[in-house]
XYZ file of C-alpha atoms in Angstrom:
730
model
C 100.692 174.366 112.935
C 97.482 173.565 110.803
C 96.668 171.450 113.941
C 95.790 174.133 115.702
C 93.846 175.860 113.403
C 92.058 172.495 112.704
C 91.133 172.229 116.357
C 89.686 175.787 116.681
C 87.886 175.679 114.161
C 86.686 172.543 115.552
C 86.048 174.222 118.837
C 83.353 177.008 117.003
C 81.937 174.482 115.703
C 81.147 172.910 118.368
C 79.842 175.816 120.294
C 77.914 177.179 117.719
C 76.337 173.191 117.818
C 75.688 173.702 121.065
C 74.209 176.802 121.502
C 72.178 175.745 118.267
C 70.887 172.437 119.353
C 69.673 174.677 122.610
C 68.578 177.238 120.793
C 66.148 174.495 118.357
C 65.152 172.733 122.129
C 63.877 175.487 123.025
C 62.057 177.033 120.053
C 60.690 173.275 119.650
C 59.953 173.279 122.933
C 57.608 176.501 122.455
C 56.333 175.818 119.083
C 54.556 172.521 120.793
C 53.318 174.595 124.281
C 51.387 177.236 121.527
C 50.766 174.853 119.131
C 49.344 173.061 122.079
C 46.918 175.899 123.263
C 46.528 176.456 120.205
C 45.081 173.008 118.915
C 43.474 172.944 122.511
C 40.807 176.083 121.483
C 39.895 175.133 117.922
C 39.255 172.179 119.150
C 37.634 174.185 121.572
C 35.197 176.072 118.644
C 34.980 173.832 117.132
C 33.034 172.083 119.298
C 30.871 174.018 120.026
C 30.289 175.071 116.830
C 29.821 171.284 115.652
C 26.972 171.262 118.720
C 25.693 174.715 117.365
C 24.896 173.494 114.328
C 23.207 169.507 115.407
C 21.283 172.296 117.957
C 20.569 174.223 114.830
C 19.862 171.092 111.681
C 17.779 170.259 115.057
C 15.998 172.545 115.914
C 15.286 173.218 111.554
C 14.221 168.907 112.120
C 11.897 170.255 114.759
C 9.826 173.172 113.163
C 9.345 170.604 109.791
C 7.487 168.047 111.324
C 5.617 169.789 113.807
C 4.597 171.635 111.008
C 3.961 168.085 109.122
C 2.367 166.023 111.966
C -0.161 169.041 112.018
C -0.877 168.867 108.047
C -0.726 165.192 108.636
C -3.434 165.999 111.488
C -5.825 168.002 109.546
C -4.545 165.582 106.081
C -5.681 162.435 107.238
C -8.757 163.246 108.901
C -12.561 161.735 108.110
C -14.595 164.417 108.489
C -12.163 167.000 106.286
C -12.631 163.911 103.792
C -16.196 163.954 103.923
C -16.503 168.200 104.133
C -14.379 168.190 101.544
C -16.021 166.138 99.411
C -19.924 168.183 99.749
C -21.464 171.271 99.197
C -20.360 172.968 101.836
C -16.767 172.600 101.472
C -15.895 176.209 100.981
C -17.302 177.070 104.454
C -16.427 174.284 106.875
C -12.450 175.054 104.872
C -12.753 178.404 106.556
C -14.279 177.495 110.268
C -12.272 174.995 110.644
C -8.329 175.943 109.304
C -7.993 178.848 107.790
C -9.871 181.476 110.370
C -7.527 179.675 112.866
C -4.680 180.692 110.724
C -4.013 184.204 111.616
C -3.392 183.442 115.262
C -1.799 179.867 114.805
C 1.288 179.769 116.340
C 2.596 176.408 114.253
C 1.310 177.412 110.654
C 0.410 181.246 109.142
C -0.767 180.047 105.864
C -3.827 177.492 104.536
C -4.290 176.579 100.135
C -6.573 174.261 99.864
C -6.714 172.542 96.149
C -9.069 170.414 94.187
C -7.398 167.394 91.804
C -7.287 169.677 88.701
C -4.922 172.381 90.772
C -7.470 174.630 91.625
C -7.553 177.008 94.093
C -10.238 175.919 96.441
C -9.665 178.519 99.431
C -6.208 180.520 100.039
C -5.583 181.996 103.409
C -2.792 184.302 105.585
C -2.639 185.182 108.643
C -7.004 184.287 107.705
C -7.456 187.229 105.513
C -8.234 184.876 101.886
C -5.083 185.710 99.311
C -5.769 188.687 96.486
C -3.128 186.911 94.218
C -2.540 183.304 93.699
C -0.916 180.931 95.335
C 1.298 179.931 93.115
C 1.873 184.044 92.333
C 2.629 184.085 95.792
C 4.865 181.417 96.381
C 6.888 180.506 93.525
C 6.287 178.140 91.178
C 8.081 176.043 93.526
C 4.280 175.938 95.453
C 3.352 174.185 91.822
C 5.763 170.756 92.091
C 4.998 170.359 96.116
C 2.134 170.407 95.488
C 2.005 167.761 92.727
C 4.463 166.416 94.612
C 1.934 165.480 97.763
C -0.287 163.835 95.017
C 1.810 161.524 93.745
C 3.585 160.359 97.099
C 1.765 157.303 99.173
C 1.246 156.971 102.429
C 4.423 155.083 103.349
C 6.551 157.434 102.494
C 8.609 157.684 105.026
C 10.050 161.796 104.480
C 8.869 164.817 106.067
C 7.283 166.875 102.769
C 7.693 170.317 104.439
C 10.088 172.686 102.525
C 12.024 176.044 102.629
C 10.141 178.627 100.096
C 10.719 182.175 99.625
C 7.586 183.551 99.082
C 6.493 187.339 98.735
C 6.463 187.649 102.691
C 10.074 186.265 103.179
C 11.052 182.920 104.169
C 8.893 180.175 104.916
C 8.552 176.278 105.067
C 5.531 174.606 102.952
C 4.129 171.266 103.422
C 1.295 169.521 101.031
C -0.273 166.140 101.700
C -4.005 164.207 100.098
C -6.968 164.698 102.161
C -8.153 161.320 103.396
C -10.488 159.621 105.252
C -7.981 158.756 108.508
C -9.844 154.287 108.675
C -10.653 152.576 105.544
C -14.273 152.112 106.813
C -14.929 156.089 105.609
C -15.684 155.632 102.687
C -15.914 152.146 100.527
C -14.098 153.795 97.781
C -11.849 156.025 97.228
C -11.642 158.452 93.960
C -8.577 160.576 93.132
C -10.980 163.027 91.063
C -12.485 163.324 94.755
C -9.332 164.229 96.452
C -8.593 167.531 97.159
C -4.477 168.819 99.058
C -4.252 170.578 101.962
C -1.424 173.027 102.180
C 0.243 174.939 104.568
C 3.348 177.199 105.916
C 5.071 178.788 107.566
C 6.871 182.000 107.457
C 9.886 182.312 109.565
C 9.831 185.983 111.126
C 11.703 187.891 113.277
C 9.592 186.432 116.394
C 9.334 182.804 114.928
C 13.153 182.982 114.677
C 13.829 184.528 118.166
C 11.737 181.982 119.810
C 14.243 179.292 117.851
C 17.493 180.747 119.236
C 15.741 181.637 122.963
C 15.252 177.930 123.051
C 17.900 176.023 121.185
C 20.002 179.113 123.198
C 22.197 179.602 119.320
C 22.349 184.010 119.735
C 22.935 186.151 117.339
C 20.404 183.785 114.937
C 19.122 185.351 111.674
C 18.006 184.269 107.714
C 20.249 184.504 104.739
C 19.768 184.033 101.791
C 23.077 183.135 101.260
C 26.132 181.750 103.646
C 27.425 184.254 105.213
C 31.197 183.490 106.257
C 32.484 183.982 109.331
C 28.839 183.444 110.241
C 27.879 178.884 111.177
C 24.705 178.445 108.974
C 22.674 175.937 108.295
C 21.407 175.036 105.009
C 16.920 175.263 104.399
C 16.442 173.282 101.052
C 13.853 173.571 98.660
C 11.968 170.305 97.398
C 15.495 169.994 94.912
C 17.179 169.113 98.006
C 18.552 173.348 96.891
C 19.804 176.102 100.011
C 17.091 178.273 98.960
C 17.614 180.129 102.143
C 20.254 179.542 106.144
C 19.819 179.583 108.891
C 22.555 181.897 109.898
C 24.231 182.470 113.640
C 28.495 183.736 115.011
C 30.392 181.611 116.834
C 30.297 181.197 120.463
C 33.983 180.736 120.043
C 33.822 179.373 123.627
C 38.383 178.539 123.551
C 39.261 181.688 122.230
C 37.984 183.277 125.143
C 39.514 181.164 126.865
C 42.970 181.492 125.044
C 42.222 185.272 125.930
C 42.198 185.273 130.334
C 45.085 182.549 129.872
C 47.351 185.097 126.760
C 48.961 187.613 129.048
C 49.933 184.335 131.358
C 51.901 182.391 127.493
C 52.669 186.810 126.875
C 54.911 186.946 129.496
C 56.605 182.605 129.408
C 57.121 183.351 125.368
C 59.275 186.669 126.244
C 60.881 184.556 129.414
C 61.506 181.884 126.901
C 62.638 184.062 124.006
C 65.117 186.508 126.575
C 66.826 183.063 127.837
C 67.096 181.799 124.248
C 68.102 185.395 122.748
C 70.930 184.792 125.775
C 71.747 181.387 124.263
C 72.285 182.246 120.953
C 74.410 186.111 121.963
C 76.409 183.848 124.093
C 76.684 181.237 121.494
C 77.403 184.886 119.476
C 80.106 185.341 121.334
C 82.238 182.752 122.217
C 81.855 181.912 118.341
C 83.149 185.145 117.766
C 85.621 184.483 120.150
C 87.081 181.851 118.806
C 87.047 183.382 115.265
C 89.123 185.382 116.602
C 91.674 183.116 117.626
C 91.417 181.325 114.483
C 92.425 184.177 112.614
C 94.831 185.042 114.413
C 96.703 180.893 115.436
C 95.919 181.278 111.165
C 97.788 184.453 110.573
C 100.408 182.579 112.566
C 100.761 179.832 110.606
C 100.559 181.822 107.384
C 103.093 183.939 108.608
C 106.218 184.242 109.223
C 107.443 185.725 112.809
C 110.416 187.154 111.861
C 109.964 189.553 109.088
C 105.343 189.257 109.014
C 105.948 188.266 105.155
C 103.756 185.798 104.207
C 105.199 181.375 105.100
C 105.786 178.187 102.561
C 102.701 177.334 103.135
C 100.624 180.865 102.372
C 102.168 180.632 99.193
C 101.480 177.199 98.145
C 98.119 178.459 98.515
C 98.642 181.502 97.162
C 99.281 179.616 94.105
C 96.689 177.504 94.105
C 93.871 180.299 94.211
C 95.948 181.929 91.181
C 95.407 178.445 89.271
C 92.082 177.943 90.195
C 90.928 181.783 89.679
C 94.058 183.420 87.856
C 92.451 183.305 84.277
C 89.683 185.002 84.916
C 91.146 188.155 85.114
C 94.446 190.813 83.753
C 97.630 189.964 82.325
C 96.254 186.866 80.540
C 96.386 184.738 83.650
C 100.354 184.930 83.803
C 101.121 184.005 87.295
C 105.938 184.885 87.461
C 107.259 182.882 90.340
C 110.572 184.032 91.207
C 113.400 183.041 93.720
C 115.651 185.249 95.370
C 118.830 183.143 97.167
C 120.544 186.103 99.406
C 124.436 186.273 98.761
C 126.955 185.256 102.051
C 124.343 184.661 104.084
C 126.014 182.110 105.787
C 128.917 184.061 106.412
C 127.256 186.893 108.607
C 125.799 184.224 110.866
C 128.990 182.297 111.567
C 131.411 186.352 111.950
C 128.743 188.566 113.562
C 125.711 185.400 115.374
C 122.807 184.481 114.485
C 121.050 188.025 116.240
C 122.851 189.833 112.570
C 121.487 187.741 110.868
C 117.942 187.767 111.510
C 118.149 191.247 112.002
C 119.305 191.312 107.873
C 116.988 188.799 106.534
C 114.515 191.300 108.407
C 116.145 194.407 106.787
C 115.919 192.977 103.989
C 113.030 191.849 103.547
C 111.545 195.674 104.493
C 113.778 196.170 101.154
C 111.651 193.221 99.605
C 108.210 195.615 100.298
C 109.744 198.898 100.071
C 111.162 198.049 95.921
C 108.924 195.987 94.660
C 105.674 197.084 92.304
C 102.243 197.494 94.796
C 100.688 193.734 94.876
C 103.646 191.620 95.081
C 103.045 188.688 97.265
C 106.160 187.801 98.741
C 107.274 185.123 101.243
C 110.349 184.020 103.248
C 110.295 180.308 102.899
C 112.755 179.867 105.484
C 116.951 181.430 105.365
C 117.651 183.418 102.953
C 114.924 182.252 100.873
C 112.649 184.409 99.771
C 109.282 183.661 97.082
C 108.380 186.330 95.720
C 104.291 186.102 92.849
C 103.759 187.989 90.258
C 100.322 188.109 89.002
C 99.272 189.771 85.702
C 102.614 192.194 84.980
C 103.077 194.146 81.979
C 106.611 192.084 81.180
C 107.196 188.829 81.924
C 110.339 189.262 84.068
C 110.009 193.005 85.134
C 109.509 192.572 88.390
C 112.726 190.144 88.667
C 115.424 192.705 88.275
C 113.857 194.937 90.824
C 114.656 191.249 92.711
C 117.752 191.611 92.492
C 118.254 194.975 93.217
C 116.488 194.831 96.478
C 118.510 192.593 98.042
C 121.442 193.879 96.396
C 124.103 197.057 98.604
C 124.799 198.102 101.047
C 123.336 197.016 105.290
C 123.814 199.011 107.951
C 122.715 196.758 111.294
C 124.044 198.701 113.671
C 127.548 200.165 113.605
C 128.662 197.838 110.986
C 128.023 198.454 107.102
C 127.520 194.306 105.029
C 127.224 194.048 101.372
C 124.489 192.295 100.197
C 124.237 190.468 96.971
C 121.972 187.288 95.844
C 120.651 185.311 92.673
C 117.366 184.700 91.564
C 116.188 182.310 89.824
C 112.653 182.913 87.706
C 109.949 181.020 85.983
C 106.052 181.915 84.197
C 103.891 179.927 83.047
C 99.391 180.466 81.913
C 96.633 180.093 85.102
C 95.310 177.674 83.563
C 98.659 175.966 82.325
C 99.530 176.313 86.670
C 101.304 173.108 88.226
C 102.573 174.629 91.591
C 105.365 172.004 91.990
C 106.606 172.401 87.881
C 106.824 175.613 88.666
C 108.769 175.313 91.752
C 111.154 173.237 90.567
C 111.755 175.446 87.040
C 112.381 178.439 89.306
C 114.702 176.297 91.661
C 116.584 175.125 89.031
C 116.844 178.638 87.514
C 118.224 179.584 90.905
C 120.387 177.146 90.897
C 122.002 178.154 87.332
C 122.204 181.424 88.630
C 124.230 180.619 91.439
C 126.493 177.995 89.562
C 127.484 181.546 86.873
C 128.952 182.694 89.945
C 125.940 184.834 91.661
C 123.713 187.926 91.548
C 122.160 187.561 89.067
C 118.405 186.940 86.978
C 118.686 183.738 85.682
C 114.840 182.762 83.864
C 114.472 179.644 83.140
C 113.982 178.551 80.191
C 114.256 175.897 77.463
C 117.623 174.996 78.401
C 117.018 174.726 81.709
C 114.006 172.485 80.902
C 116.664 170.479 78.964
C 118.432 169.974 82.000
C 116.034 169.828 84.766
C 114.382 166.652 82.312
C 117.980 165.547 81.870
C 118.448 165.304 86.056
C 115.484 163.939 85.938
C 116.158 161.295 83.815
C 119.983 161.068 85.544
C 118.292 160.462 88.736
C 116.203 157.819 87.735
C 119.151 155.691 86.722
C 121.148 157.172 89.527
C 117.859 155.460 91.674
C 117.915 152.381 89.162
C 121.722 151.337 90.097
C 121.633 151.630 93.577
C 119.200 148.766 93.641
C 121.187 146.358 91.988
C 124.466 147.898 94.174
C 126.185 149.067 90.684
C 127.846 151.536 92.310
C 131.612 150.994 91.638
C 134.264 152.218 93.941
C 138.286 152.613 93.006
C 140.932 153.345 95.165
C 143.358 155.861 95.525
C 146.493 155.011 97.594
C 147.507 157.483 100.491
C 151.187 156.575 101.156
C 153.382 157.995 103.703
C 155.339 161.029 102.948
C 159.022 159.577 105.062
C 158.702 156.734 103.332
C 156.533 156.686 100.133
C 155.111 153.508 101.508
C 151.365 152.966 101.164
C 149.525 153.500 104.742
C 145.856 153.642 103.455
C 143.250 154.164 101.054
C 140.837 156.685 99.832
C 137.324 155.280 98.553
C 136.018 156.998 95.730
C 132.274 156.985 93.870
C 132.181 156.840 89.983
C 129.752 155.342 88.374
C 130.591 154.318 84.581
C 127.995 151.323 83.599
C 125.179 154.081 82.787
C 122.651 154.053 80.809
C 124.037 157.805 79.964
C 127.744 155.877 79.869
C 130.069 157.370 82.229
C 129.696 159.982 85.087
C 131.673 162.534 86.713
C 131.202 162.735 91.219
C 130.950 165.837 90.982
C 127.961 165.802 88.111
C 126.123 162.320 90.244
C 127.275 162.579 93.316
C 124.840 166.891 93.665
C 122.173 164.982 91.461
C 122.104 161.221 94.574
C 121.943 165.282 97.081
C 118.968 166.632 95.589
C 117.516 163.164 94.919
C 117.070 161.746 98.119
C 119.609 158.873 97.103
C 122.797 160.063 98.794
C 122.837 157.977 102.482
C 122.302 155.261 100.298
C 124.861 155.937 97.795
C 127.337 156.806 100.409
C 126.555 153.843 102.192
C 126.877 151.373 100.216
C 130.739 152.487 99.110
C 131.461 152.573 102.823
C 130.377 148.401 102.432
C 131.672 147.624 99.386
C 135.244 149.557 101.137
C 134.735 148.045 103.984
C 134.622 144.329 102.649
C 137.077 145.197 99.968
C 139.653 146.483 102.227
C 138.956 145.119 105.468
C 141.248 142.285 104.043
C 144.213 144.180 103.626
C 145.800 144.567 107.456
C 147.545 148.004 108.883
C 146.028 149.880 105.424
C 143.658 152.466 106.822
C 140.626 153.379 104.635
C 138.714 157.234 103.909
C 135.690 157.900 103.121
C 134.064 161.029 101.957
C 130.936 161.677 103.372
C 128.054 163.820 102.184
C 126.879 167.000 104.136
C 123.253 165.275 103.873
C 124.607 162.084 104.939
C 125.976 164.012 109.168
C 121.985 164.794 108.880
C 120.440 161.903 109.848
C 120.249 161.211 113.229
C 120.797 157.812 112.617
C 123.788 158.135 110.517
C 127.108 156.580 112.952
C 124.626 154.004 114.222
C 124.612 152.970 110.444
C 128.418 153.532 109.867
C 128.459 150.989 112.884
C 126.583 148.469 111.602
C 127.850 148.094 108.856
C 131.550 147.974 110.988
C 130.237 145.480 113.053
C 128.610 143.687 110.518
C 132.359 143.246 108.496
C 134.004 142.934 111.701
C 136.168 146.053 110.930
C 138.382 147.877 113.052
C 136.901 151.392 114.048
C 140.544 152.690 114.337
C 141.616 152.595 110.239
C 138.704 154.385 109.225
C 138.325 157.891 108.095
C 135.821 159.381 107.395
C 135.889 163.104 105.078
C 133.819 165.940 105.316
C 133.555 169.447 103.913
C 132.992 172.545 105.646
C 130.052 172.795 103.874
C 128.290 170.902 106.846
C 130.081 172.612 109.581
C 129.215 176.400 108.328
C 125.195 174.908 107.671
C 124.362 172.969 110.121
C 127.146 173.766 113.052
C 125.197 171.902 115.716
C 124.068 168.635 114.078
C 127.564 168.123 112.247
C 129.223 168.468 115.790
C 126.747 165.692 117.328
C 127.770 164.233 114.637
C 130.305 163.753 114.530
C 131.513 163.442 118.288
C 128.762 160.276 117.665
C 131.261 159.276 114.889
C 134.220 159.461 117.079
C 132.389 157.420 120.280
C 132.790 154.718 117.944
C 136.524 154.966 117.441
C 136.213 156.086 113.684
C 138.302 159.393 112.618
C 136.860 162.389 111.619
C 138.813 163.868 108.694
C 138.227 168.190 107.718
C 137.958 167.761 103.699
C 139.512 170.597 100.956
C 141.403 172.962 103.737
C 141.707 176.507 102.100
C 139.254 175.909 99.809
C 136.446 177.365 101.694
C 136.311 179.721 104.842
C 136.751 176.859 107.585
C 138.542 179.126 109.941
C 141.002 177.997 113.514
C 137.878 177.957 115.707
C 135.805 175.273 113.621
C 139.043 172.999 113.777
C 139.826 174.092 117.800
C 135.735 172.967 118.391
C 134.892 169.662 116.005
C 137.973 168.443 117.131
C 139.181 166.798 113.285
C 141.876 163.855 114.063
C 142.326 165.128 110.520
C 143.047 167.646 107.974
C 142.768 167.518 104.233
C 145.018 170.970 101.992
C 143.285 171.181 99.624
C 145.239 170.059 95.915
C 144.939 174.153 95.002
C 147.399 174.940 97.411
C 149.848 172.763 96.175
C 148.792 173.170 92.623
C 150.450 176.901 92.472
C 153.922 175.938 93.838
C 156.046 176.590 91.207
C 153.956 179.599 89.384
C 153.597 181.444 92.395
C 156.145 182.331 95.324
C 154.008 183.657 98.124
C 152.300 179.236 97.179
C 154.490 178.069 99.820
C 154.803 180.099 102.540
C 151.525 179.903 102.874
C 150.851 175.841 102.539
C 154.294 175.375 105.036
C 151.268 177.738 107.571
C 148.593 176.034 106.701
C 150.078 172.696 107.518
C 152.135 173.988 110.692
C 148.898 175.944 111.977
C 147.107 172.181 111.752
C 150.330 169.945 113.054
C 150.190 173.025 116.395
C 146.814 171.881 116.814
C 148.257 168.368 116.528
C 145.980 167.029 113.389
C 147.475 165.354 110.982
C 147.893 166.594 107.926
C 147.396 165.228 104.059
C 147.867 167.052 101.029
C 146.553 165.804 97.989
C 146.816 167.287 94.479
C 150.382 165.101 93.895
C 151.183 165.076 90.588
C 154.987 166.415 91.049
C 158.724 165.327 92.791
C 158.605 169.115 93.253
C 155.165 169.495 95.186
C 156.418 166.110 97.558
C 159.412 167.226 98.608
C 157.677 170.532 99.950
C 155.143 168.795 100.895
C 157.225 166.608 103.240
C 159.821 169.443 104.122
C 156.567 171.495 105.706
C 155.472 168.993 107.849
C 152.888 166.809 105.886
C 152.224 163.259 106.894
C 150.894 161.456 104.509
C 149.987 162.822 100.227
C 147.847 161.514 97.880
C 148.247 162.806 94.168
C 148.316 161.219 91.050
C 152.190 161.279 90.970
C 151.752 158.299 92.449
C 148.431 156.602 91.149
C 145.661 157.445 89.555
C 142.246 155.801 91.221
C 142.066 152.072 90.723
C 139.947 149.313 90.785
C 140.212 146.362 93.592
C 141.960 143.940 91.532
C 144.275 147.021 89.589
C 145.142 148.375 94.098
C 145.723 144.198 94.928
C 147.761 143.244 92.507
C 149.936 146.676 92.335
C 150.161 146.826 96.020
C 149.381 143.534 97.668
C 149.876 140.812 95.583
C 152.403 138.178 95.887
C 154.829 138.643 97.170
C 153.122 140.716 99.244
C 154.932 144.007 98.311
C 154.482 147.133 100.017
C 156.668 149.655 98.578
C 155.807 152.287 96.122
C 155.513 151.778 92.023
C 154.582 155.648 90.628
C 151.545 155.651 88.829
C 153.229 154.482 85.132
C 155.231 152.206 86.407
């Protein structure tokens, strides 16, 4: 169930990725287009603005150059130098310079000062000044005149500067009046030099003319930089801006953009619709995949029969509690109950799997109805359930409710079934949770509950923990023993009922030299089965028994087989390989199985028995009469031999009904043409009864206890080769 869930998530991510890539690619393309259009617009605007700024700056330079040209022509003039050093200089200045300022398009103000800075003549628009030029132009006038007096004739700079006068903004230039040629005078005296200053005010008509000449619309004079307008500074003698020529940008790129704006909007709308369609399709696909994933996850985490959580969900829930369980109530205590129904296999065997499924579903419903809200309930498989409680008021309080829900009469159609259960319970704080340890602890408690007689609750405690630790230690020692093939084999003779001569032996596993001392089979065999070691143990016993008994001709060999071994599909092949390696006749080998495998795994048992019989090996049903094996099972599985459990012969001397029961059992087997072995024979009375009732093989301490290979050889096969029966004590 994990793979479909993973594939669904991968497909969902793939759909999201494709949709995002399409949207991202479309968005990037749109961004590139719109950014390119915007860049074209801004570039066109910038180029035009730079052109306008350059044109305006050129216009200002042209005004300054023009004014300087007039200033230079008038200041570098032999006649001007000559007349200014005559007594009629004032009248000459008025006639030549000041009167013309009234209607001159090139300048409107004329000031002439002597070497000491005294004003000789000062006119504006043909009218004489009523105040000093310094007051009219401000302090910059004296600086400009002073700079002109100190400037050499080779200075390439244009000495025209912007000045704020009482009449507005003006371009002002000054220059000393000198003769045009050195021949004009033989000697120039600095004290006789005069300075000519002319100015041109940037009146609205002047600015308008400038605007029209250089095609700069909206040009005006501003005394501060205008935000949102283009500006060209007009600087004073020190290079500081005095004012600005300002005008609005034509923005040709923006106007061009407006013409295609509607087309771009339509294109953007189409693109948005396209990308939205892709996004919507992706969301629909992701939603569908999410629904599929939710369905797959539900199927992966729930039991299809009961609708409860399953084992995988249990592991995830415990892991989540271990990570976050300590953050809330109950001091983070996590409790686990394992419930196993008693007798469920009998229901399946008697009334079929449909009845068993109905029983399981009914018990699941009773658990859901009878347990507190918020309790986590899962079906682990078969008839086993798990219940997780987090934050209960009292540890173990829910365990009794679990047992009560699984105990009582259940109606399945017209049938009434009495069910019961066993509950193993363990708990641990969330901050110390180890899921494996908690599961093992509850499992140990469950097994102990079954061992105590079922229908009860057992809480895992220190004593059980010691049992578990001892079991783990035993597992380790058993594993080491098997690696060294240290398991021993004892042989208990099988004798013919008619002649009491040995006809075979039963191989019995013994573990007498363990680090823990002698351990009986009823202890280490279950440990081997739970630890997954039973296959190796059984094969070692079979291998050694075949090797040791193989040399005794016509002596049969019986070996017990664990139900776990029969679940191995390759078991028959392994048995065949062992016999082939030892050249052992398959007809001499009988494998004994218990009825539990017939009930728990009938199909696998049927296949295994058929494979073994195909090899020529006989198969016997062991411990018949101690469990629930039926006549139908004897017929269905076609056993070659029936071994009657010792419990049926043990009561012969104490219970009058024991004899008829034993007789009927043997008669039943004989009627089905199945050979019978009676085990547990300890008295002559028991041996005679078994012979009289029709048993053909006897086994028990009356004849011999289990023997080592050496003891068996010495007692029955030593020289001279005696095959007559000897009593165990003889």
